[in-house]
């Protein structure tokens, strides 16, 4: 049995998570060679909550309700169960289906206008190649840097002001970062594989000499 105290804002300052027959690695719950494990919350407002996880499932752990709602809708019947515990969202999904996903559209729409601000949990989609986050309010993209297959990213209308985390997505081939709040292109030179870059409707003040055509 492993005990994790307030791990990565897991719950709150007064809560503890007891993991039986599993461990959390890269925001994923890993089984230790059994068909089922349990997560038990001790302390805090969710004291005593028990969550069962089965070997065919993978758990997406998120800190953003809008992201949890959108992924649950997209996954449909492949999302087996969801638990919301102290502003952290656990979505239990079919592992094989998650690994088969190559493209995700998480953009806002008239039917689904809630804006995503935190993309923790998306790193579980290890085979993802294309991601659409248009119309949200995401400013930190560090979690995507471990997705080595991700080559296309759309982040229009996110209020992005700098390249501080996008420049770490070094496998990008296509990037649409138009309609944001960028004032320069400092950092884009780190995206050495980039072939297509859309920058319209920003406030770019430096010249683009450093960007190869």
Coordinates of C-alpha atoms in Angstrom, one line a residue:
X1 CA 0.0 0.0 0.0
X2 CA 1.3 3.4 -0.9
X3 CA 0.3 6.6 0.7
X4 CA 0.3 9.9 -1.1
X5 CA -0.2 13.1 0.9
X6 CA -1.7 15.9 -1.1
X7 CA 0.2 14.7 -4.2
X8 CA 0.2 17.3 -7.0
X9 CA -2.9 19.0 -5.5
X10 CA -4.5 15.6 -5.5
X11 CA -7.3 16.6 -3.1
X12 CA -6.7 19.3 -0.5
X13 CA -4.5 20.1 2.4
X14 CA -6.4 17.9 4.8
X15 CA -6.9 14.9 2.6
X16 CA -4.8 11.8 1.9
X17 CA -5.1 9.3 -0.9
X18 CA -4.4 5.6 -0.2
X19 CA -3.5 3.5 -3.2
X20 CA -3.9 -0.2 -3.0
X21 CA -2.0 -2.3 -5.5
X22 CA -1.2 0.6 -7.8
X23 CA 0.8 3.8 -8.2
X24 CA 0.5 7.1 -10.0
X25 CA 3.0 7.6 -12.8
X26 CA 2.7 10.5 -15.2
X27 CA -0.8 11.3 -13.9
X28 CA -1.9 7.7 -14.7
X29 CA -2.8 4.9 -12.3
X30 CA -0.7 1.9 -12.9
X31 CA -1.8 -1.6 -11.7
X32 CA 0.6 -4.0 -10.0
X33 CA -0.4 -7.3 -11.7
X34 CA -3.9 -7.7 -10.4
X35 CA -7.3 -7.3 -12.0
X36 CA -8.6 -4.6 -9.6
X37 CA -7.2 -1.9 -7.4
X38 CA -8.9 0.6 -5.1
X39 CA -8.3 4.3 -4.3
X40 CA -9.4 5.4 -0.9
X41 CA -9.7 9.0 0.2
X42 CA -8.8 9.7 3.9
X43 CA -9.6 13.1 5.4
X44 CA -11.1 16.3 3.8
X45 CA -14.6 16.6 2.6
X46 CA -14.4 13.4 0.6
X47 CA -13.3 11.2 3.5
X48 CA -14.0 7.6 3.0
X49 CA -14.6 7.7 -0.8
X50 CA -13.5 4.5 -2.4
X51 CA -12.9 4.2 -6.1
X52 CA -12.4 0.8 -7.9
X53 CA -10.2 0.6 -10.9
X54 CA -10.1 -2.5 -13.2
X55 CA -7.2 -3.7 -15.2
X56 CA -8.8 -3.0 -18.6
X57 CA -9.3 0.6 -17.7
X58 CA -7.1 3.7 -17.6
X59 CA -7.8 6.7 -15.4
X60 CA -7.6 10.2 -16.8
X61 CA -6.9 12.5 -13.8
X62 CA -7.9 16.2 -14.5
X63 CA -8.0 19.5 -12.7
X64 CA -10.4 21.2 -15.1
X65 CA -14.1 20.5 -15.1
X66 CA -14.6 21.8 -18.7
X67 CA -11.9 19.3 -19.9
X68 CA -13.5 16.5 -18.0
X69 CA -17.0 17.2 -19.3
X70 CA -15.7 17.5 -22.9
X71 CA -13.6 14.3 -22.8
X72 CA -16.5 12.4 -21.2
X73 CA -18.8 13.5 -24.1
X74 CA -16.2 12.6 -26.8
X75 CA -15.4 9.2 -25.3
X76 CA -19.1 8.3 -25.0
X77 CA -19.6 4.7 -24.0
X78 CA -15.8 4.2 -23.8
X79 CA -15.9 6.4 -20.7
X80 CA -16.9 3.7 -18.1
X81 CA -17.3 5.9 -15.0
X82 CA -16.5 9.3 -13.6
X83 CA -15.8 10.5 -10.1
X84 CA -15.4 14.1 -9.0
X85 CA -13.5 14.4 -5.7
X86 CA -12.6 17.8 -4.3
X87 CA -12.2 19.6 -7.6
X88 CA -10.2 16.8 -9.2
X89 CA -11.9 14.7 -11.9
X90 CA -11.3 11.0 -12.5
X91 CA -12.5 9.6 -15.8
X92 CA -12.3 5.8 -16.2
X93 CA -12.0 4.8 -19.8
X94 CA -11.2 1.8 -22.0
X95 CA -7.4 1.7 -22.3
X96 CA -7.4 0.3 -25.8
X97 CA -9.7 3.0 -27.1
X98 CA -7.5 5.7 -25.6
X99 CA -4.5 4.3 -27.4
X100 CA -6.4 4.3 -30.7
X101 CA -7.1 8.1 -30.6
X102 CA -5.0 10.1 -33.0
X103 CA -7.0 13.3 -33.1
X104 CA -8.9 15.3 -30.5
X105 CA -11.2 18.3 -31.0
X106 CA -11.5 20.1 -27.7
X107 CA -12.5 23.5 -29.1
X108 CA -15.4 25.5 -27.7
X109 CA -18.7 25.7 -29.6
X110 CA -22.1 27.3 -29.2
X111 CA -23.3 24.0 -27.7
X112 CA -20.3 23.6 -25.5
X113 CA -19.0 27.1 -24.6
X114 CA -17.1 26.3 -21.3
X115 CA -13.5 27.3 -21.6
X116 CA -10.7 24.9 -20.7
X117 CA -7.9 26.5 -18.7
X118 CA -5.9 23.5 -17.5
X119 CA -5.0 20.6 -19.8
X120 CA -3.5 18.2 -17.2
X121 CA -4.7 14.7 -18.2
X122 CA -4.2 15.1 -22.0
X123 CA -0.7 13.6 -21.6
X124 CA -2.4 10.2 -21.3
X125 CA -3.2 10.3 -25.0
X126 CA 0.2 9.1 -26.0
X127 CA -0.6 8.4 -29.7
X128 CA -2.2 11.8 -30.3
X129 CA -1.1 13.5 -33.5
X130 CA -3.6 16.4 -33.9
X131 CA -5.1 18.6 -31.1
X132 CA -7.6 21.4 -31.5
X133 CA -8.0 23.7 -28.5
X134 CA -9.4 26.7 -30.3
X135 CA -11.5 29.1 -28.2
X136 CA -10.3 28.1 -24.7
X137 CA -8.1 29.9 -22.2
X138 CA -5.0 27.6 -22.1
X139 CA -1.7 29.3 -21.4
X140 CA 0.5 26.4 -20.2
X141 CA 1.2 23.7 -22.7
X142 CA 4.0 21.9 -20.9
X143 CA 2.0 18.7 -20.4
X144 CA 1.9 18.2 -24.2
X145 CA 5.7 18.0 -24.5
X146 CA 5.7 14.3 -23.7
X147 CA 3.4 13.6 -26.6
X148 CA 6.1 12.7 -29.1
X149 CA 3.6 12.0 -31.9
X150 CA 1.8 15.4 -31.6
X151 CA 2.6 17.3 -34.8
X152 CA -0.5 19.5 -35.4
X153 CA -1.8 22.0 -32.8
X154 CA -4.6 24.6 -33.2
X155 CA -4.8 27.2 -30.4
X156 CA -6.7 30.1 -31.9
X157 CA -8.4 32.5 -29.5
X158 CA -6.7 31.4 -26.3
X159 CA -5.3 34.8 -25.2
X160 CA -1.7 33.4 -25.5
X161 CA 0.9 36.1 -24.7
X162 CA 4.2 34.3 -25.1
X163 CA 5.9 31.2 -26.4
X164 CA 7.2 30.0 -23.1
X165 CA 5.6 26.6 -23.1
X166 CA 4.7 26.2 -26.8
X167 CA 8.4 26.4 -27.7
X168 CA 8.9 23.1 -25.9
X169 CA 6.6 21.2 -28.4
X170 CA 9.5 20.5 -30.7
X171 CA 7.8 17.9 -32.8
X172 CA 5.2 20.3 -34.1
X173 CA 4.9 20.4 -37.9
X174 CA 1.8 22.6 -38.1
X175 CA 0.8 25.3 -35.6
X176 CA -2.1 27.7 -35.8
X177 CA -1.7 30.3 -33.0
X178 CA -3.6 33.1 -34.8
X179 CA -6.0 35.4 -32.9
X180 CA -4.0 35.6 -29.7
X181 CA -2.0 38.3 -27.9
X182 CA 1.5 37.6 -29.0
X183 CA 3.8 40.6 -29.4
X184 CA 6.9 38.8 -30.8
X185 CA 8.1 35.5 -32.2
X186 CA 10.9 34.9 -29.7
X187 CA 11.0 31.1 -29.2
X188 CA 9.5 30.0 -32.5
X189 CA 13.0 29.2 -33.8
X190 CA 13.0 26.3 -31.3
X191 CA 10.3 24.6 -33.3
X192 CA 12.7 23.3 -35.9
X193 CA 10.3 20.8 -37.5
X194 CA 7.6 23.5 -38.1
X195 CA 6.4 23.7 -41.7
X196 CA 3.2 25.6 -41.3
X197 CA 2.8 28.6 -38.9
X198 CA -0.3 30.7 -38.8
X199 CA 0.1 34.0 -36.8
X200 CA -2.7 36.2 -38.1
X201 CA -4.4 38.7 -35.8
X202 CA -1.7 38.9 -33.2
X203 CA 0.2 42.1 -32.3
X204 CA 3.7 41.0 -33.6
X205 CA 6.1 43.9 -33.2
X206 CA 9.4 42.3 -34.3
X207 CA 10.2 41.3 -37.8
X208 CA 10.0 37.7 -39.0
X209 CA 13.5 37.4 -40.3
X210 CA 14.3 34.5 -38.0
X211 CA 11.5 32.4 -39.4
X212 CA 12.4 30.4 -42.5
X213 CA 9.9 30.3 -45.3

